[in-house]
């Protein structure tokens, strides 16, 4: 009986080590996927923009990004909430980096030429989980709107 308990606790430790090995890139990709899937319509512009944003932000090759997105899609499919991903980002990124991620989320949300209310809601929820103040959240949105000009 005691051996079974030891085996059980060792398996819990192994699962924790494996799940904590998720990369910051995958965690960010999961957040991007959450925005893309928010309106139940995935546009080709959104897919292209997501690849481009991940390539630029993390200085990755297209092949690397495609692998990361594959893993992120699997993660997102089994995710119950976003806390796991945002807490990883909070633990590794400073405020300026977290603000940049929210800007990327806004860029992605506007990439199909239309901002849905649900996309805005999800970005707000992610910004809260990334510990951004409301003013920082609004500044991110306005910065992206100004960059895109009349396209948003």
PDB file of N, CA, C and O in Angstrom, residues 59-136:
ATOM      1  N   UNK A  59      11.506  36.043 -32.988  1.00  0.00           N
ATOM      2  CA  UNK A  59      12.604  35.830 -33.942  1.00  0.00           C
ATOM      3  C   UNK A  59      12.726  34.351 -34.315  1.00  0.00           C
ATOM      4  O   UNK A  59      13.768  33.728 -34.144  1.00  0.00           O
ATOM      5  N   UNK A  60      11.623  33.799 -34.827  1.00  0.00           N
ATOM      6  CA  UNK A  60      11.550  32.383 -35.172  1.00  0.00           C
ATOM      7  C   UNK A  60      11.417  32.205 -36.680  1.00  0.00           C
ATOM      8  O   UNK A  60      10.979  33.113 -37.388  1.00  0.00           O
ATOM      9  N   UNK A  61      11.755  31.018 -37.139  1.00  0.00           N
ATOM     10  CA  UNK A  61      11.521  30.673 -38.538  1.00  0.00           C
ATOM     11  C   UNK A  61      10.061  30.268 -38.706  1.00  0.00           C
ATOM     12  O   UNK A  61       9.383  29.949 -37.721  1.00  0.00           O
ATOM     13  N   UNK A  62       9.613  30.252 -39.940  1.00  0.00           N
ATOM     14  CA  UNK A  62       8.231  29.851 -40.212  1.00  0.00           C
ATOM     15  C   UNK A  62       7.996  28.408 -39.766  1.00  0.00           C
ATOM     16  O   UNK A  62       6.949  28.077 -39.219  1.00  0.00           O
ATOM     17  N   UNK A  63       8.992  27.540 -39.980  1.00  0.00           N
ATOM     18  CA  UNK A  63       8.866  26.132 -39.565  1.00  0.00           C
ATOM     19  C   UNK A  63       8.728  26.031 -38.048  1.00  0.00           C
ATOM     20  O   UNK A  63       7.923  25.240 -37.544  1.00  0.00           O
ATOM     21  N   UNK A  64       9.510  26.830 -37.315  1.00  0.00           N
ATOM     22  CA  UNK A  64       9.412  26.839 -35.851  1.00  0.00           C
ATOM     23  C   UNK A  64       8.019  27.282 -35.408  1.00  0.00           C
ATOM     24  O   UNK A  64       7.423  26.697 -34.509  1.00  0.00           O
ATOM     25  N   UNK A  65       7.519  28.319 -36.052  1.00  0.00           N
ATOM     26  CA  UNK A  65       6.196  28.844 -35.693  1.00  0.00           C
ATOM     27  C   UNK A  65       5.114  27.808 -35.978  1.00  0.00           C
ATOM     28  O   UNK A  65       4.200  27.631 -35.171  1.00  0.00           O
ATOM     29  N   UNK A  66       5.218  27.122 -37.091  1.00  0.00           N
ATOM     30  CA  UNK A  66       4.217  26.107 -37.409  1.00  0.00           C
ATOM     31  C   UNK A  66       4.227  24.980 -36.381  1.00  0.00           C
ATOM     32  O   UNK A  66       3.173  24.478 -35.989  1.00  0.00           O
ATOM     33  N   UNK A  67       5.410  24.589 -35.910  1.00  0.00           N
ATOM     34  CA  UNK A  67       5.514  23.569 -34.853  1.00  0.00           C
ATOM     35  C   UNK A  67       4.910  24.085 -33.545  1.00  0.00           C
ATOM     36  O   UNK A  67       4.171  23.369 -32.864  1.00  0.00           O
ATOM     37  N   UNK A  68       5.213  25.325 -33.211  1.00  0.00           N
ATOM     38  CA  UNK A  68       4.678  25.935 -31.992  1.00  0.00           C
ATOM     39  C   UNK A  68       3.155  26.016 -32.069  1.00  0.00           C
ATOM     40  O   UNK A  68       2.454  25.695 -31.104  1.00  0.00           O
ATOM     41  N   UNK A  69       2.630  26.429 -33.215  1.00  0.00           N
ATOM     42  CA  UNK A  69       1.177  26.518 -33.369  1.00  0.00           C
ATOM     43  C   UNK A  69       0.507  25.157 -33.278  1.00  0.00           C
ATOM     44  O   UNK A  69      -0.588  25.040 -32.725  1.00  0.00           O
ATOM     45  N   UNK A  70       1.163  24.144 -33.791  1.00  0.00           N
ATOM     46  CA  UNK A  70       0.624  22.789 -33.690  1.00  0.00           C
ATOM     47  C   UNK A  70       0.505  22.379 -32.226  1.00  0.00           C
ATOM     48  O   UNK A  70      -0.530  21.854 -31.791  1.00  0.00           O
ATOM     49  N   UNK A  71       1.550  22.635 -31.463  1.00  0.00           N
ATOM     50  CA  UNK A  71       1.524  22.309 -30.033  1.00  0.00           C
ATOM     51  C   UNK A  71       0.516  23.189 -29.291  1.00  0.00           C
ATOM     52  O   UNK A  71      -0.189  22.719 -28.396  1.00  0.00           O
ATOM     53  N   UNK A  72       0.456  24.450 -29.680  1.00  0.00           N
ATOM     54  CA  UNK A  72      -0.463  25.381 -29.019  1.00  0.00           C
ATOM     55  C   UNK A  72      -1.914  25.004 -29.287  1.00  0.00           C
ATOM     56  O   UNK A  72      -2.763  25.130 -28.400  1.00  0.00           O
ATOM     57  N   UNK A  73      -2.209  24.549 -30.497  1.00  0.00           N
ATOM     58  CA  UNK A  73      -3.573  24.119 -30.804  1.00  0.00           C
ATOM     59  C   UNK A  73      -3.982  22.932 -29.945  1.00  0.00           C
ATOM     60  O   UNK A  73      -5.112  22.861 -29.464  1.00  0.00           O
ATOM     61  N   UNK A  74      -3.058  22.011 -29.736  1.00  0.00           N
ATOM     62  CA  UNK A  74      -3.335  20.870 -28.867  1.00  0.00           C
ATOM     63  C   UNK A  74      -3.558  21.345 -27.431  1.00  0.00           C
ATOM     64  O   UNK A  74      -4.480  20.887 -26.754  1.00  0.00           O
ATOM     65  N   UNK A  75      -2.727  22.258 -26.971  1.00  0.00           N
ATOM     66  CA  UNK A  75      -2.882  22.824 -25.622  1.00  0.00           C
ATOM     67  C   UNK A  75      -4.233  23.516 -25.486  1.00  0.00           C
ATOM     68  O   UNK A  75      -4.945  23.311 -24.511  1.00  0.00           O
ATOM     69  N   UNK A  76      -4.556  24.362 -26.456  1.00  0.00           N
ATOM     70  CA  UNK A  76      -5.799  25.132 -26.399  1.00  0.00           C
ATOM     71  C   UNK A  76      -7.019  24.231 -26.399  1.00  0.00           C
ATOM     72  O   UNK A  76      -8.020  24.519 -25.740  1.00  0.00           O
ATOM     73  N   UNK A  77      -6.924  23.140 -27.132  1.00  0.00           N
ATOM     74  CA  UNK A  77      -8.031  22.188 -27.201  1.00  0.00           C
ATOM     75  C   UNK A  77      -8.330  21.575 -25.832  1.00  0.00           C
ATOM     76  O   UNK A  77      -9.487  21.313 -25.497  1.00  0.00           O
ATOM     77  N   UNK A  78      -7.302  21.369 -25.026  1.00  0.00           N
ATOM     78  CA  UNK A  78      -7.460  20.732 -23.722  1.00  0.00           C
ATOM     79  C   UNK A  78      -7.462  21.721 -22.555  1.00  0.00           C
ATOM     80  O   UNK A  78      -7.530  21.310 -21.405  1.00  0.00           O
ATOM     81  N   UNK A  79      -7.370  22.998 -22.844  1.00  0.00           N
ATOM     82  CA  UNK A  79      -7.298  24.016 -21.788  1.00  0.00           C
ATOM     83  C   UNK A  79      -8.669  24.284 -21.183  1.00  0.00           C
ATOM     84  O   UNK A  79      -9.668  24.348 -21.890  1.00  0.00           O
ATOM     85  N   UNK A  80      -8.685  24.434 -19.879  1.00  0.00           N
ATOM     86  CA  UNK A  80      -9.923  24.782 -19.180  1.00  0.00           C
ATOM     87  C   UNK A  80     -10.006  26.278 -18.938  1.00  0.00           C
ATOM     88  O   UNK A  80     -11.096  26.824 -18.808  1.00  0.00           O
ATOM     89  N   UNK A  81      -8.845  26.921 -18.857  1.00  0.00           N
ATOM     90  CA  UNK A  81      -8.791  28.364 -18.674  1.00  0.00           C
ATOM     91  C   UNK A  81      -7.437  28.864 -19.190  1.00  0.00           C
ATOM     92  O   UNK A  81      -6.628  28.079 -19.676  1.00  0.00           O
ATOM     93  N   UNK A  82      -7.210  30.147 -19.073  1.00  0.00           N
ATOM     94  CA  UNK A  82      -5.981  30.743 -19.604  1.00  0.00           C
ATOM     95  C   UNK A  82      -4.942  31.015 -18.525  1.00  0.00           C
ATOM     96  O   UNK A  82      -3.839  31.470 -18.827  1.00  0.00           O
ATOM     97  N   UNK A  83      -5.289  30.753 -17.284  1.00  0.00           N
ATOM     98  CA  UNK A  83      -4.390  31.080 -16.174  1.00  0.00           C
ATOM     99  C   UNK A  83      -3.031  30.393 -16.309  1.00  0.00           C
ATOM    100  O   UNK A  83      -1.995  30.986 -16.041  1.00  0.00           O
ATOM    101  N   UNK A  84      -3.034  29.145 -16.704  1.00  0.00           N
ATOM    102  CA  UNK A  84      -1.795  28.378 -16.854  1.00  0.00           C
ATOM    103  C   UNK A  84      -0.819  29.100 -17.785  1.00  0.00           C
ATOM    104  O   UNK A  84       0.380  29.155 -17.526  1.00  0.00           O
ATOM    105  N   UNK A  85      -1.337  29.664 -18.848  1.00  0.00           N
ATOM    106  CA  UNK A  85      -0.502  30.305 -19.865  1.00  0.00           C
ATOM    107  C   UNK A  85      -0.099  31.719 -19.451  1.00  0.00           C
ATOM    108  O   UNK A  85       1.056  32.105 -19.613  1.00  0.00           O
ATOM    109  N   UNK A  86      -1.044  32.452 -18.890  1.00  0.00           N
ATOM    110  CA  UNK A  86      -0.722  33.813 -18.468  1.00  0.00           C
ATOM    111  C   UNK A  86       0.209  33.814 -17.261  1.00  0.00           C
ATOM    112  O   UNK A  86       1.059  34.697 -17.150  1.00  0.00           O
ATOM    113  N   UNK A  87       0.079  32.846 -16.385  1.00  0.00           N
ATOM    114  CA  UNK A  87       0.980  32.807 -15.222  1.00  0.00           C
ATOM    115  C   UNK A  87       2.410  32.489 -15.661  1.00  0.00           C
ATOM    116  O   UNK A  87       3.370  33.016 -15.092  1.00  0.00           O
ATOM    117  N   UNK A  88       2.566  31.649 -16.680  1.00  0.00           N
ATOM    118  CA  UNK A  88       3.895  31.374 -17.220  1.00  0.00           C
ATOM    119  C   UNK A  88       4.492  32.653 -17.807  1.00  0.00           C
ATOM    120  O   UNK A  88       5.662  32.976 -17.560  1.00  0.00           O
ATOM    121  N   UNK A  89       3.686  33.393 -18.554  1.00  0.00           N
ATOM    122  CA  UNK A  89       4.150  34.658 -19.132  1.00  0.00           C
ATOM    123  C   UNK A  89       4.462  35.665 -18.036  1.00  0.00           C
ATOM    124  O   UNK A  89       5.498  36.333 -18.069  1.00  0.00           O
ATOM    125  N   UNK A  90       3.603  35.769 -17.037  1.00  0.00           N
ATOM    126  CA  UNK A  90       3.844  36.701 -15.927  1.00  0.00           C
ATOM    127  C   UNK A  90       5.142  36.381 -15.203  1.00  0.00           C
ATOM    128  O   UNK A  90       5.852  37.287 -14.762  1.00  0.00           O
ATOM    129  N   UNK A  91       5.459  35.106 -15.077  1.00  0.00           N
ATOM    130  CA  UNK A  91       6.660  34.696 -14.374  1.00  0.00           C
ATOM    131  C   UNK A  91       7.945  34.959 -15.144  1.00  0.00           C
ATOM    132  O   UNK A  91       9.015  35.071 -14.549  1.00  0.00           O
ATOM    133  N   UNK A  92       7.853  35.075 -16.458  1.00  0.00           N
ATOM    134  CA  UNK A  92       9.058  35.226 -17.270  1.00  0.00           C
ATOM    135  C   UNK A  92       9.193  36.588 -17.945  1.00  0.00           C
ATOM    136  O   UNK A  92      10.267  36.930 -18.426  1.00  0.00           O
ATOM    137  N   UNK A  93       8.106  37.349 -18.023  1.00  0.00           N
ATOM    138  CA  UNK A  93       8.142  38.624 -18.740  1.00  0.00           C
ATOM    139  C   UNK A  93       7.915  39.798 -17.804  1.00  0.00           C
ATOM    140  O   UNK A  93       7.113  39.725 -16.878  1.00  0.00           O
ATOM    141  N   UNK A  94       8.600  40.882 -18.103  1.00  0.00           N
ATOM    142  CA  UNK A  94       8.376  42.153 -17.412  1.00  0.00           C
ATOM    143  C   UNK A  94       7.096  42.788 -17.974  1.00  0.00           C
ATOM    144  O   UNK A  94       6.565  42.351 -18.994  1.00  0.00           O
ATOM    145  N   UNK A  95       6.654  43.851 -17.344  1.00  0.00           N
ATOM    146  CA  UNK A  95       5.431  44.539 -17.748  1.00  0.00           C
ATOM    147  C   UNK A  95       5.489  44.971 -19.217  1.00  0.00           C
ATOM    148  O   UNK A  95       4.533  44.782 -19.966  1.00  0.00           O
ATOM    149  N   UNK A  96       6.600  45.536 -19.644  1.00  0.00           N
ATOM    150  CA  UNK A  96       6.719  46.013 -21.032  1.00  0.00           C
ATOM    151  C   UNK A  96       6.516  44.868 -22.028  1.00  0.00           C
ATOM    152  O   UNK A  96       5.894  45.055 -23.081  1.00  0.00           O
ATOM    153  N   UNK A  97       7.021  43.697 -21.705  1.00  0.00           N
ATOM    154  CA  UNK A  97       6.849  42.532 -22.571  1.00  0.00           C
ATOM    155  C   UNK A  97       5.402  42.062 -22.586  1.00  0.00           C
ATOM    156  O   UNK A  97       4.874  41.660 -23.628  1.00  0.00           O
ATOM    157  N   UNK A  98       4.754  42.117 -21.438  1.00  0.00           N
ATOM    158  CA  UNK A  98       3.348  41.705 -21.364  1.00  0.00           C
ATOM    159  C   UNK A  98       2.464  42.692 -22.129  1.00  0.00           C
ATOM    160  O   UNK A  98       1.503  42.300 -22.784  1.00  0.00           O
ATOM    161  N   UNK A  99       2.819  43.962 -22.068  1.00  0.00           N
ATOM    162  CA  UNK A  99       2.096  44.973 -22.842  1.00  0.00           C
ATOM    163  C   UNK A  99       2.247  44.679 -24.334  1.00  0.00           C
ATOM    164  O   UNK A  99       1.286  44.761 -25.093  1.00  0.00           O
ATOM    165  N   UNK A 100       3.447  44.305 -24.751  1.00  0.00           N
ATOM    166  CA  UNK A 100       3.692  43.983 -26.158  1.00  0.00           C
ATOM    167  C   UNK A 100       2.817  42.795 -26.597  1.00  0.00           C
ATOM    168  O   UNK A 100       2.290  42.789 -27.707  1.00  0.00           O
ATOM    169  N   UNK A 101       2.648  41.814 -25.734  1.00  0.00           N
ATOM    170  CA  UNK A 101       1.793  40.672 -26.068  1.00  0.00           C
ATOM    171  C   UNK A 101       0.352  41.128 -26.274  1.00  0.00           C
ATOM    172  O   UNK A 101      -0.313  40.691 -27.214  1.00  0.00           O
ATOM    173  N   UNK A 102      -0.128  42.025 -25.437  1.00  0.00           N
ATOM    174  CA  UNK A 102      -1.500  42.518 -25.605  1.00  0.00           C
ATOM    175  C   UNK A 102      -1.617  43.323 -26.902  1.00  0.00           C
ATOM    176  O   UNK A 102      -2.625  43.222 -27.609  1.00  0.00           O
ATOM    177  N   UNK A 103      -0.584  44.063 -27.260  1.00  0.00           N
ATOM    178  CA  UNK A 103      -0.592  44.764 -28.545  1.00  0.00           C
ATOM    179  C   UNK A 103      -0.687  43.764 -29.700  1.00  0.00           C
ATOM    180  O   UNK A 103      -1.425  43.980 -30.664  1.00  0.00           O
ATOM    181  N   UNK A 104       0.038  42.675 -29.589  1.00  0.00           N
ATOM    182  CA  UNK A 104      -0.013  41.626 -30.615  1.00  0.00           C
ATOM    183  C   UNK A 104      -1.418  41.046 -30.704  1.00  0.00           C
ATOM    184  O   UNK A 104      -1.925  40.783 -31.800  1.00  0.00           O
ATOM    185  N   UNK A 105      -2.057  40.854 -29.563  1.00  0.00           N
ATOM    186  CA  UNK A 105      -3.432  40.346 -29.563  1.00  0.00           C
ATOM    187  C   UNK A 105      -4.369  41.305 -30.302  1.00  0.00           C
ATOM    188  O   UNK A 105      -5.234  40.873 -31.069  1.00  0.00           O
ATOM    189  N   UNK A 106      -4.182  42.603 -30.078  1.00  0.00           N
ATOM    190  CA  UNK A 106      -4.999  43.597 -30.782  1.00  0.00           C
ATOM    191  C   UNK A 106      -4.724  43.555 -32.277  1.00  0.00           C
ATOM    192  O   UNK A 106      -5.647  43.635 -33.086  1.00  0.00           O
ATOM    193  N   UNK A 107      -3.453  43.447 -32.662  1.00  0.00           N
ATOM    194  CA  UNK A 107      -3.119  43.380 -34.090  1.00  0.00           C
ATOM    195  C   UNK A 107      -3.817  42.190 -34.744  1.00  0.00           C
ATOM    196  O   UNK A 107      -4.343  42.287 -35.851  1.00  0.00           O
ATOM    197  N   UNK A 108      -3.808  41.087 -34.049  1.00  0.00           N
ATOM    198  CA  UNK A 108      -4.457  39.885 -34.560  1.00  0.00           C
ATOM    199  C   UNK A 108      -5.968  40.065 -34.658  1.00  0.00           C
ATOM    200  O   UNK A 108      -6.589  39.681 -35.649  1.00  0.00           O
ATOM    201  N   UNK A 109      -6.557  40.668 -33.652  1.00  0.00           N
ATOM    202  CA  UNK A 109      -8.007  40.874 -33.644  1.00  0.00           C
ATOM    203  C   UNK A 109      -8.452  41.760 -34.806  1.00  0.00           C
ATOM    204  O   UNK A 109      -9.515  41.540 -35.395  1.00  0.00           O
ATOM    205  N   UNK A 110      -7.637  42.742 -35.157  1.00  0.00           N
ATOM    206  CA  UNK A 110      -7.977  43.649 -36.260  1.00  0.00           C
ATOM    207  C   UNK A 110      -7.579  43.104 -37.628  1.00  0.00           C
ATOM    208  O   UNK A 110      -7.921  43.686 -38.647  1.00  0.00           O
ATOM    209  N   UNK A 111      -6.860  41.987 -37.677  1.00  0.00           N
ATOM    210  CA  UNK A 111      -6.313  41.501 -38.945  1.00  0.00           C
ATOM    211  C   UNK A 111      -7.372  41.060 -39.959  1.00  0.00           C
ATOM    212  O   UNK A 111      -7.102  41.032 -41.154  1.00  0.00           O
ATOM    213  N   UNK A 112      -8.568  40.736 -39.490  1.00  0.00           N
ATOM    214  CA  UNK A 112      -9.620  40.348 -40.443  1.00  0.00           C
ATOM    215  C   UNK A 112     -10.480  41.542 -40.851  1.00  0.00           C
ATOM    216  O   UNK A 112     -11.482  41.391 -41.541  1.00  0.00           O
ATOM    217  N   UNK A 113     -10.082  42.740 -40.421  1.00  0.00           N
ATOM    218  CA  UNK A 113     -10.797  43.948 -40.804  1.00  0.00           C
ATOM    219  C   UNK A 113     -12.007  44.262 -39.955  1.00  0.00           C
ATOM    220  O   UNK A 113     -12.712  45.242 -40.206  1.00  0.00           O
ATOM    221  N   UNK A 114     -12.249  43.449 -38.935  1.00  0.00           N
ATOM    222  CA  UNK A 114     -13.434  43.645 -38.088  1.00  0.00           C
ATOM    223  C   UNK A 114     -13.120  43.185 -36.669  1.00  0.00           C
ATOM    224  O   UNK A 114     -12.630  42.077 -36.470  1.00  0.00           O
ATOM    225  N   UNK A 115     -13.418  44.035 -35.702  1.00  0.00           N
ATOM    226  CA  UNK A 115     -13.238  43.679 -34.295  1.00  0.00           C
ATOM    227  C   UNK A 115     -14.583  43.229 -33.725  1.00  0.00           C
ATOM    228  O   UNK A 115     -15.526  44.012 -33.659  1.00  0.00           O
ATOM    229  N   UNK A 116     -14.652  41.966 -33.342  1.00  0.00           N
ATOM    230  CA  UNK A 116     -15.864  41.452 -32.710  1.00  0.00           C
ATOM    231  C   UNK A 116     -15.835  41.755 -31.217  1.00  0.00           C
ATOM    232  O   UNK A 116     -14.760  41.823 -30.605  1.00  0.00           O
ATOM    233  N   UNK A 117     -16.999  41.896 -30.651  1.00  0.00           N
ATOM    234  CA  UNK A 117     -17.127  42.174 -29.218  1.00  0.00           C
ATOM    235  C   UNK A 117     -16.469  41.056 -28.398  1.00  0.00           C
ATOM    236  O   UNK A 117     -15.809  41.323 -27.401  1.00  0.00           O
ATOM    237  N   UNK A 118     -16.635  39.817 -28.840  1.00  0.00           N
ATOM    238  CA  UNK A 118     -16.070  38.696 -28.095  1.00  0.00           C
ATOM    239  C   UNK A 118     -14.544  38.728 -28.136  1.00  0.00           C
ATOM    240  O   UNK A 118     -13.883  38.372 -27.161  1.00  0.00           O
ATOM    241  N   UNK A 119     -13.970  39.178 -29.258  1.00  0.00           N
ATOM    242  CA  UNK A 119     -12.508  39.310 -29.330  1.00  0.00           C
ATOM    243  C   UNK A 119     -12.026  40.355 -28.324  1.00  0.00           C
ATOM    244  O   UNK A 119     -11.047  40.137 -27.609  1.00  0.00           O
ATOM    245  N   UNK A 120     -12.735  41.467 -28.276  1.00  0.00           N
ATOM    246  CA  UNK A 120     -12.387  42.527 -27.329  1.00  0.00           C
ATOM    247  C   UNK A 120     -12.500  42.026 -25.892  1.00  0.00           C
ATOM    248  O   UNK A 120     -11.636  42.292 -25.054  1.00  0.00           O
ATOM    249  N   UNK A 121     -13.542  41.261 -25.620  1.00  0.00           N
ATOM    250  CA  UNK A 121     -13.739  40.712 -24.277  1.00  0.00           C
ATOM    251  C   UNK A 121     -12.590  39.766 -23.890  1.00  0.00           C
ATOM    252  O   UNK A 121     -12.076  39.828 -22.767  1.00  0.00           O
ATOM    253  N   UNK A 122     -12.193  38.913 -24.811  1.00  0.00           N
ATOM    254  CA  UNK A 122     -11.120  37.964 -24.523  1.00  0.00           C
ATOM    255  C   UNK A 122      -9.799  38.688 -24.305  1.00  0.00           C
ATOM    256  O   UNK A 122      -9.034  38.353 -23.391  1.00  0.00           O
ATOM    257  N   UNK A 123      -9.524  39.700 -25.118  1.00  0.00           N
ATOM    258  CA  UNK A 123      -8.283  40.459 -24.929  1.00  0.00           C
ATOM    259  C   UNK A 123      -8.305  41.158 -23.573  1.00  0.00           C
ATOM    260  O   UNK A 123      -7.289  41.194 -22.874  1.00  0.00           O
ATOM    261  N   UNK A 124      -9.451  41.675 -23.190  1.00  0.00           N
ATOM    262  CA  UNK A 124      -9.567  42.317 -21.873  1.00  0.00           C
ATOM    263  C   UNK A 124      -9.291  41.313 -20.755  1.00  0.00           C
ATOM    264  O   UNK A 124      -8.580  41.602 -19.801  1.00  0.00           O
ATOM    265  N   UNK A 125      -9.849  40.129 -20.894  1.00  0.00           N
ATOM    266  CA  UNK A 125      -9.643  39.085 -19.886  1.00  0.00           C
ATOM    267  C   UNK A 125      -8.168  38.681 -19.812  1.00  0.00           C
ATOM    268  O   UNK A 125      -7.602  38.528 -18.729  1.00  0.00           O
ATOM    269  N   UNK A 126      -7.527  38.543 -20.961  1.00  0.00           N
ATOM    270  CA  UNK A 126      -6.103  38.193 -20.990  1.00  0.00           C
ATOM    271  C   UNK A 126      -5.275  39.317 -20.378  1.00  0.00           C
ATOM    272  O   UNK A 126      -4.354  39.056 -19.600  1.00  0.00           O
ATOM    273  N   UNK A 127      -5.611  40.553 -20.714  1.00  0.00           N
ATOM    274  CA  UNK A 127      -4.878  41.697 -20.152  1.00  0.00           C
ATOM    275  C   UNK A 127      -4.986  41.708 -18.625  1.00  0.00           C
ATOM    276  O   UNK A 127      -4.008  41.986 -17.926  1.00  0.00           O
ATOM    277  N   UNK A 128      -6.163  41.398 -18.104  1.00  0.00           N
ATOM    278  CA  UNK A 128      -6.336  41.304 -16.649  1.00  0.00           C
ATOM    279  C   UNK A 128      -5.445  40.205 -16.071  1.00  0.00           C
ATOM    280  O   UNK A 128      -4.787  40.396 -15.045  1.00  0.00           O
ATOM    281  N   UNK A 129      -5.419  39.047 -16.728  1.00  0.00           N
ATOM    282  CA  UNK A 129      -4.606  37.930 -16.246  1.00  0.00           C
ATOM    283  C   UNK A 129      -3.104  38.228 -16.352  1.00  0.00           C
ATOM    284  O   UNK A 129      -2.301  37.649 -15.617  1.00  0.00           O
ATOM    285  N   UNK A 130      -2.740  39.135 -17.272  1.00  0.00           N
ATOM    286  CA  UNK A 130      -1.334  39.541 -17.412  1.00  0.00           C
ATOM    287  C   UNK A 130      -1.007  40.728 -16.508  1.00  0.00           C
ATOM    288  O   UNK A 130       0.073  41.304 -16.604  1.00  0.00           O
ATOM    289  N   UNK A 131      -1.946  41.092 -15.651  1.00  0.00           N
ATOM    290  CA  UNK A 131      -1.775  42.152 -14.652  1.00  0.00           C
ATOM    291  C   UNK A 131      -1.538  43.527 -15.264  1.00  0.00           C
ATOM    292  O   UNK A 131      -0.778  44.334 -14.724  1.00  0.00           O
ATOM    293  N   UNK A 132      -2.206  43.819 -16.377  1.00  0.00           N
ATOM    294  CA  UNK A 132      -2.161  45.152 -16.954  1.00  0.00           C
ATOM    295  C   UNK A 132      -3.272  45.983 -16.334  1.00  0.00           C
ATOM    296  O   UNK A 132      -4.372  45.479 -16.083  1.00  0.00           O
ATOM    297  N   UNK A 133      -2.966  47.233 -16.084  1.00  0.00           N
ATOM    298  CA  UNK A 133      -3.994  48.149 -15.603  1.00  0.00           C
ATOM    299  C   UNK A 133      -4.888  48.523 -16.782  1.00  0.00           C
ATOM    300  O   UNK A 133      -4.518  48.375 -17.940  1.00  0.00           O
ATOM    301  N   UNK A 134      -6.077  49.023 -16.476  1.00  0.00           N
ATOM    302  CA  UNK A 134      -7.033  49.371 -17.530  1.00  0.00           C
ATOM    303  C   UNK A 134      -6.431  50.393 -18.503  1.00  0.00           C
ATOM    304  O   UNK A 134      -6.616  50.274 -19.725  1.00  0.00           O
ATOM    305  N   UNK A 135      -5.714  51.358 -17.979  1.00  0.00           N
ATOM    306  CA  UNK A 135      -5.091  52.374 -18.833  1.00  0.00           C
ATOM    307  C   UNK A 135      -4.087  51.774 -19.803  1.00  0.00           C
ATOM    308  O   UNK A 135      -4.000  52.196 -20.962  1.00  0.00           O
ATOM    309  N   UNK A 136      -3.331  50.793 -19.344  1.00  0.00           N
ATOM    310  CA  UNK A 136      -2.351  50.125 -20.214  1.00  0.00           C
ATOM    311  C   UNK A 136      -3.060  49.330 -21.306  1.00  0.00           C
ATOM    312  O   UNK A 136      -2.628  49.325 -22.465  1.00  0.00           O
TER     313      UNK A 136
END
